Short mmCIF file of N, CA and C in Angstrom, two decimals:
data_model
loop_
_atom_site.label_atom_id
_atom_site.label_comp_id
_atom_site.label_asym_id
_atom_site.label_seq_id
_atom_site.Cartn_x
_atom_site.Cartn_y
_atom_site.Cartn_z
N MET A 49 0.45 -1.12 0.09
CA MET A 49 -0.01 -0.01 -0.22
C MET A 49 0.82 1.23 -0.13
N THR A 50 0.25 2.15 -0.51
CA THR A 50 1.44 3.18 -0.70
C THR A 50 1.10 3.94 1.20
N ASP A 51 2.45 4.85 0.62
CA ASP A 51 1.86 6.12 2.36
C ASP A 51 1.47 7.47 1.85
N ALA A 52 0.39 7.59 1.47
CA ALA A 52 -0.43 8.83 0.97
C ALA A 52 -0.38 9.89 1.85
N VAL A 53 -0.24 10.78 2.28
CA VAL A 53 0.18 11.84 3.49
C VAL A 53 -1.70 11.78 3.80
N GLY A 54 -2.89 11.71 3.02
CA GLY A 54 -4.21 12.24 2.91
C GLY A 54 -5.00 11.95 1.93
N PRO A 55 -6.26 11.94 2.03
CA PRO A 55 -7.58 11.51 1.23
C PRO A 55 -7.23 12.85 -0.02
N THR A 56 -7.76 12.51 -0.98
CA THR A 56 -7.70 13.32 -2.11
C THR A 56 -9.33 13.99 -1.93
N GLU A 57 -9.14 15.34 -2.85
CA GLU A 57 -10.73 15.86 -2.51
C GLU A 57 -11.71 15.47 -3.34
N GLU A 58 -11.99 14.52 -4.13
CA GLU A 58 -12.46 13.49 -4.65
C GLU A 58 -12.67 12.40 -3.37
N GLY A 59 -11.32 11.51 -3.33
CA GLY A 59 -11.37 10.63 -1.76
C GLY A 59 -12.29 11.07 -0.83
N LYS A 60 -12.68 12.56 -0.35
CA LYS A 60 -13.51 12.77 0.40
C LYS A 60 -14.92 12.68 0.15
N LEU A 61 -15.30 13.38 -0.99
CA LEU A 61 -17.25 13.22 -1.60
C LEU A 61 -17.04 11.11 -1.56
N ARG A 62 -15.83 10.80 -1.80
CA ARG A 62 -16.29 9.44 -2.06
C ARG A 62 -16.71 8.38 -1.30
N TYR A 63 -15.91 9.18 0.00
CA TYR A 63 -16.05 8.12 1.60
C TYR A 63 -16.16 9.49 2.79
N PRO A 64 -17.00 10.20 2.31
CA PRO A 64 -17.89 11.12 3.07
C PRO A 64 -17.78 11.13 4.90
N GLY A 65 -17.38 10.35 5.20
CA GLY A 65 -17.09 9.91 6.70
C GLY A 65 -19.01 9.98 7.31
N TYR A 66 -18.65 9.52 8.88
CA TYR A 66 -20.24 9.86 9.50
C TYR A 66 -19.56 9.44 10.95
N THR A 67 -20.51 9.71 11.92
CA THR A 67 -21.03 9.46 13.24
C THR A 67 -21.13 8.80 13.83
N ASP A 68 -20.67 8.03 14.50
CA ASP A 68 -21.22 6.81 15.18
C ASP A 68 -22.48 6.50 16.09
N ASN A 69 -23.42 6.35 15.41
CA ASN A 69 -24.41 6.13 16.74
C ASN A 69 -24.19 5.50 17.95
N GLY A 70 -22.93 4.76 18.49
CA GLY A 70 -23.03 3.98 19.16
C GLY A 70 -23.21 4.45 20.85
N ILE A 71 -22.67 3.75 21.47
CA ILE A 71 -22.52 4.22 23.22
C ILE A 71 -22.05 5.29 23.11
N ALA A 72 -22.53 6.02 23.96
CA ALA A 72 -21.30 7.44 24.13
C ALA A 72 -19.93 7.16 24.92
N PRO A 73 -18.80 7.97 24.14
CA PRO A 73 -18.83 8.91 23.92
C PRO A 73 -18.97 8.28 21.80
N LEU A 74 -19.54 9.57 21.35
CA LEU A 74 -20.12 9.23 19.90
C LEU A 74 -18.37 9.51 19.44
N LYS A 75 -18.36 8.66 18.38
CA LYS A 75 -16.81 8.41 17.68
C LYS A 75 -17.10 9.30 15.93
N HIS A 76 -16.52 9.66 15.78
CA HIS A 76 -16.32 10.54 14.32
C HIS A 76 -15.49 10.07 13.40
N TYR A 77 -15.95 9.88 12.35
CA TYR A 77 -15.09 9.14 11.59
C TYR A 77 -15.05 9.65 10.26
N ALA A 78 -13.78 10.38 9.85
CA ALA A 78 -13.28 11.63 9.16
C ALA A 78 -13.39 11.24 7.25
N ALA A 79 -13.73 11.79 7.13
CA ALA A 79 -13.64 11.82 5.29
C ALA A 79 -12.98 11.73 4.65
N GLY A 80 -12.99 10.95 3.65
CA GLY A 80 -11.69 10.63 2.66
C GLY A 80 -10.90 8.93 3.37
N PHE A 81 -12.11 8.74 3.93
CA PHE A 81 -10.97 7.41 4.19
C PHE A 81 -12.13 6.50 4.37
N ASN A 82 -11.35 5.03 4.19
CA ASN A 82 -11.94 3.69 3.97
C ASN A 82 -11.46 3.03 6.19
N HIS A 83 -12.94 3.24 6.41
CA HIS A 83 -12.67 2.92 7.77
C HIS A 83 -12.80 1.36 8.48
N SER A 84 -13.16 0.04 6.82
CA SER A 84 -13.22 -0.73 7.29
C SER A 84 -11.66 -1.55 7.98
N PHE A 85 -10.76 -0.64 7.65
CA PHE A 85 -9.46 -1.13 7.58
C PHE A 85 -8.69 0.12 9.26
N ARG A 86 -7.66 -0.92 9.67
CA ARG A 86 -7.11 -0.26 10.50
C ARG A 86 -6.01 -0.67 10.32
N PRO A 87 -4.65 0.63 10.33
CA PRO A 87 -5.05 1.96 10.28
C PRO A 87 -6.33 2.63 9.26
N PRO A 88 -7.41 3.37 9.41
CA PRO A 88 -7.66 4.01 8.26
C PRO A 88 -6.71 4.37 6.58
N ILE A 89 -7.65 3.67 5.70
CA ILE A 89 -6.69 4.13 4.55
C ILE A 89 -7.24 5.28 3.79
N PRO A 90 -6.30 6.12 2.99
CA PRO A 90 -7.12 7.06 2.45
C PRO A 90 -7.54 7.27 1.03
N CYS A 91 -8.59 7.54 0.87
CA CYS A 91 -8.61 7.26 -0.37
C CYS A 91 -8.39 8.54 -1.91
N THR A 92 -7.15 8.24 -2.22
CA THR A 92 -6.73 8.96 -3.89
C THR A 92 -7.23 8.61 -4.74
N CYS A 93 -8.67 9.02 -5.11
CA CYS A 93 -9.35 9.04 -6.23
C CYS A 93 -9.26 10.11 -6.52
N THR A 94 -9.36 10.26 -8.44
CA THR A 94 -9.81 11.56 -8.60
C THR A 94 -10.75 11.38 -9.61
N PRO A 95 -11.14 12.54 -9.74
CA PRO A 95 -12.98 12.80 -10.86
C PRO A 95 -12.91 11.62 -11.90
N ALA A 96 -11.75 11.39 -12.76
CA ALA A 96 -11.47 10.90 -13.52
C ALA A 96 -11.89 9.08 -13.24
N CYS A 97 -11.89 8.85 -12.11
CA CYS A 97 -11.76 7.31 -11.77
C CYS A 97 -13.37 6.46 -11.55
N GLN A 98 -13.71 5.28 -11.67
CA GLN A 98 -15.03 5.00 -12.08
C GLN A 98 -15.92 5.47 -11.56
N ALA A 99 -16.89 5.32 -11.58
CA ALA A 99 -17.99 6.15 -10.02
C ALA A 99 -18.16 4.58 -8.61
N ARG A 100 -17.61 3.41 -9.25
CA ARG A 100 -17.74 2.88 -8.42
C ARG A 100 -15.94 2.14 -8.87
N CYS A 101 -15.01 2.79 -8.29
CA CYS A 101 -13.59 2.53 -8.28
C CYS A 101 -13.50 1.31 -7.56
N ALA A 102 -12.07 0.76 -8.16
CA ALA A 102 -11.90 -0.99 -7.90
C ALA A 102 -10.16 -0.39 -7.17
N GLY A 103 -9.85 0.38 -7.63
CA GLY A 103 -8.41 0.41 -7.37
C GLY A 103 -7.73 0.42 -8.16
N GLU A 104 -7.79 0.02 -9.48
CA GLU A 104 -7.52 0.70 -11.29
C GLU A 104 -6.68 1.73 -10.86
N CYS A 105 -6.60 2.48 -10.04
CA CYS A 105 -6.18 4.23 -10.36
C CYS A 105 -5.05 3.50 -9.13
N GLY A 106 -4.91 2.87 -8.46
CA GLY A 106 -4.35 2.85 -7.05
C GLY A 106 -4.28 3.52 -5.66
N CYS A 107 -5.16 3.98 -6.29
CA CYS A 107 -6.20 4.25 -4.95
C CYS A 107 -6.18 2.67 -3.97
N ASP A 108 -5.84 2.35 -2.74
CA ASP A 108 -5.74 1.92 -1.56
C ASP A 108 -6.83 1.05 -0.80
N ALA A 109 -7.26 2.65 -0.68
CA ALA A 109 -8.84 1.94 -0.11
C ALA A 109 -9.92 1.78 -0.85
N CYS A 110 -10.16 1.59 -2.51
CA CYS A 110 -10.73 1.66 -3.13
C CYS A 110 -10.97 -0.13 -3.48
N LYS A 111 -9.25 -0.21 -3.27
CA LYS A 111 -8.63 -1.56 -3.69
C LYS A 111 -9.03 -2.75 -2.36
N MET A 112 -8.67 -2.21 -1.83
CA MET A 112 -9.45 -2.95 -0.39
C MET A 112 -10.82 -3.69 -0.29
N ALA A 113 -11.75 -2.18 -1.00
CA ALA A 113 -13.18 -2.20 -1.00
C ALA A 113 -13.55 -3.48 -1.60
N PHE A 114 -12.88 -3.56 -2.52
CA PHE A 114 -12.67 -4.07 -3.51
C PHE A 114 -12.69 -5.86 -3.11
N ALA A 115 -11.33 -6.02 -2.97
CA ALA A 115 -10.99 -7.26 -1.95
C ALA A 115 -11.55 -7.89 -1.29
N GLU A 116 -12.11 -6.69 -0.29
CA GLU A 116 -13.50 -7.61 0.65
C GLU A 116 -14.73 -7.73 0.69
N TYR A 117 -15.01 -6.99 -0.71
CA TYR A 117 -16.00 -7.76 -1.57
C TYR A 117 -15.84 -8.71 -2.20
N ALA A 118 -14.93 -9.29 -2.53
CA ALA A 118 -14.82 -10.26 -3.71
C ALA A 118 -14.06 -11.31 -2.40
N ASN A 119 -13.48 -11.29 -1.19
CA ASN A 119 -13.51 -12.31 -0.04
C ASN A 119 -14.77 -12.19 0.09
N MET A 120 -15.61 -11.48 0.05
CA MET A 120 -16.93 -11.93 0.76
C MET A 120 -18.17 -12.68 0.08
N ARG A 121 -17.33 -12.65 -1.83
CA ARG A 121 -18.18 -13.31 -2.54
C ARG A 121 -17.72 -15.11 -2.68
N GLY A 122 -15.54 -14.98 -2.35
CA GLY A 122 -16.06 -16.10 -2.83
C GLY A 122 -15.26 -16.55 -3.58
N TRP A 123 -14.89 -14.85 -3.89
CA TRP A 123 -13.46 -15.36 -5.38
C TRP A 123 -11.74 -15.88 -5.38
N PHE A 124 -11.39 -15.77 -3.97
CA PHE A 124 -9.89 -15.64 -4.21
C PHE A 124 -9.91 -17.08 -4.38
N ARG A 125 -9.08 -17.69 -4.82
CA ARG A 125 -8.64 -18.97 -4.54
C ARG A 125 -7.38 -19.24 -4.07
N PRO A 126 -6.70 -20.52 -3.60
CA PRO A 126 -5.42 -20.39 -3.46
C PRO A 126 -4.47 -19.91 -4.51
N LYS A 127 -3.02 -19.59 -4.53
CA LYS A 127 -2.85 -18.96 -5.05
C LYS A 127 -2.34 -20.34 -6.22
N GLY A 128 -2.23 -19.65 -7.44
CA GLY A 128 -1.60 -21.33 -8.61
C GLY A 128 -2.73 -21.49 -9.41
N GLU A 129 -4.43 -22.03 -8.23
CA GLU A 129 -5.82 -22.09 -8.76
C GLU A 129 -6.52 -20.85 -9.27
N PRO A 130 -7.00 -21.05 -10.92
CA PRO A 130 -7.53 -20.34 -11.17
C PRO A 130 -9.32 -19.12 -10.74
N GLN A 131 -9.34 -18.00 -10.53
CA GLN A 131 -10.63 -17.90 -9.70
C GLN A 131 -11.68 -17.46 -10.86
N ASP A 132 -12.82 -17.67 -9.96
CA ASP A 132 -13.94 -17.74 -10.73
C ASP A 132 -15.05 -17.15 -10.14
N PRO A 133 -15.52 -16.01 -10.65
CA PRO A 133 -15.12 -15.61 -12.47
C PRO A 133 -13.89 -14.90 -12.49
N ALA A 134 -13.40 -14.42 -13.67
CA ALA A 134 -12.57 -13.89 -14.33
C ALA A 134 -12.48 -12.61 -13.88
N LEU A 135 -11.71 -12.02 -13.58
CA LEU A 135 -11.48 -10.24 -13.53
C LEU A 135 -12.51 -9.44 -13.65
N GLU A 136 -12.40 -9.71 -14.98
CA GLU A 136 -13.60 -8.53 -15.32
C GLU A 136 -14.55 -9.28 -15.08
N GLN A 137 -15.53 -10.17 -14.86
CA GLN A 137 -16.76 -10.40 -14.45
C GLN A 137 -16.91 -9.91 -13.29
N GLN A 138 -15.59 -10.19 -12.62
CA GLN A 138 -15.80 -9.73 -11.05
C GLN A 138 -16.07 -8.22 -10.43
N LEU A 139 -15.27 -7.55 -11.55
CA LEU A 139 -15.39 -6.11 -11.92
C LEU A 139 -16.74 -5.52 -12.45
N ASP A 140 -17.35 -6.51 -12.94
CA ASP A 140 -19.17 -5.89 -13.58
C ASP A 140 -19.56 -5.98 -12.15
N GLN A 141 -19.85 -7.37 -11.78
CA GLN A 141 -20.30 -7.80 -10.57
C GLN A 141 -20.55 -6.86 -9.54
N PHE A 142 -19.01 -6.55 -9.19
CA PHE A 142 -18.91 -5.90 -8.44
C PHE A 142 -19.52 -3.94 -8.56
N ARG A 143 -19.65 -3.58 -9.69
CA ARG A 143 -20.37 -2.47 -10.49
C ARG A 143 -21.27 -2.64 -9.69
N ARG A 144 -22.25 -3.21 -10.32
CA ARG A 144 -23.67 -3.78 -10.78
C ARG A 144 -24.37 -3.54 -9.43
N ALA A 145 -23.86 -4.72 -8.77
CA ALA A 145 -24.26 -4.95 -7.50
C ALA A 145 -23.86 -3.60 -6.27
N LEU A 146 -23.09 -3.15 -6.59
CA LEU A 146 -23.06 -1.86 -5.44
C LEU A 146 -23.96 -0.71 -6.01
N GLY A 147 -23.79 -0.57 -7.74
CA GLY A 147 -24.44 0.90 -7.90
C GLY A 147 -22.98 1.52 -7.88
N PRO A 148 -23.08 3.33 -7.93
CA PRO A 148 -21.83 4.33 -8.15
C PRO A 148 -21.74 4.63 -6.22
N GLN A 149 -20.91 4.78 -6.53
CA GLN A 149 -20.66 5.42 -4.69
C GLN A 149 -21.52 6.59 -4.70
N LYS A 150 -22.04 6.34 -3.67
CA LYS A 150 -23.07 7.70 -2.85
C LYS A 150 -22.55 9.17 -3.02
N ARG A 151 -22.81 10.22 -3.48
CA ARG A 151 -22.27 11.68 -2.69
C ARG A 151 -23.23 12.20 -1.89
N PRO A 152 -22.55 13.37 -0.92
CA PRO A 152 -22.94 14.24 -0.72
C PRO A 152 -23.85 15.18 -0.84
#
């Protein structure tokens, strides 16, 4: 993963941040980061990226989001075994199933 200093402006739109509604004290999650991982991963996407980026642009936050989705779908196989379905089909399904990332 890259050592990006922080998220881009586009990254802040793709990962808008939120406030946890759990038990007090409330915890705020900053915009521009994929908070599914520790430490949070900054989104370095640009406006030229796919509406639902899977990290092809080099963004580690989106690459890890796609990897998490692929893992839940059972697409990862031990090294040397073919993946099922092919990567192009996986990306298409990822984008169709989840749709474009929401913007504030």
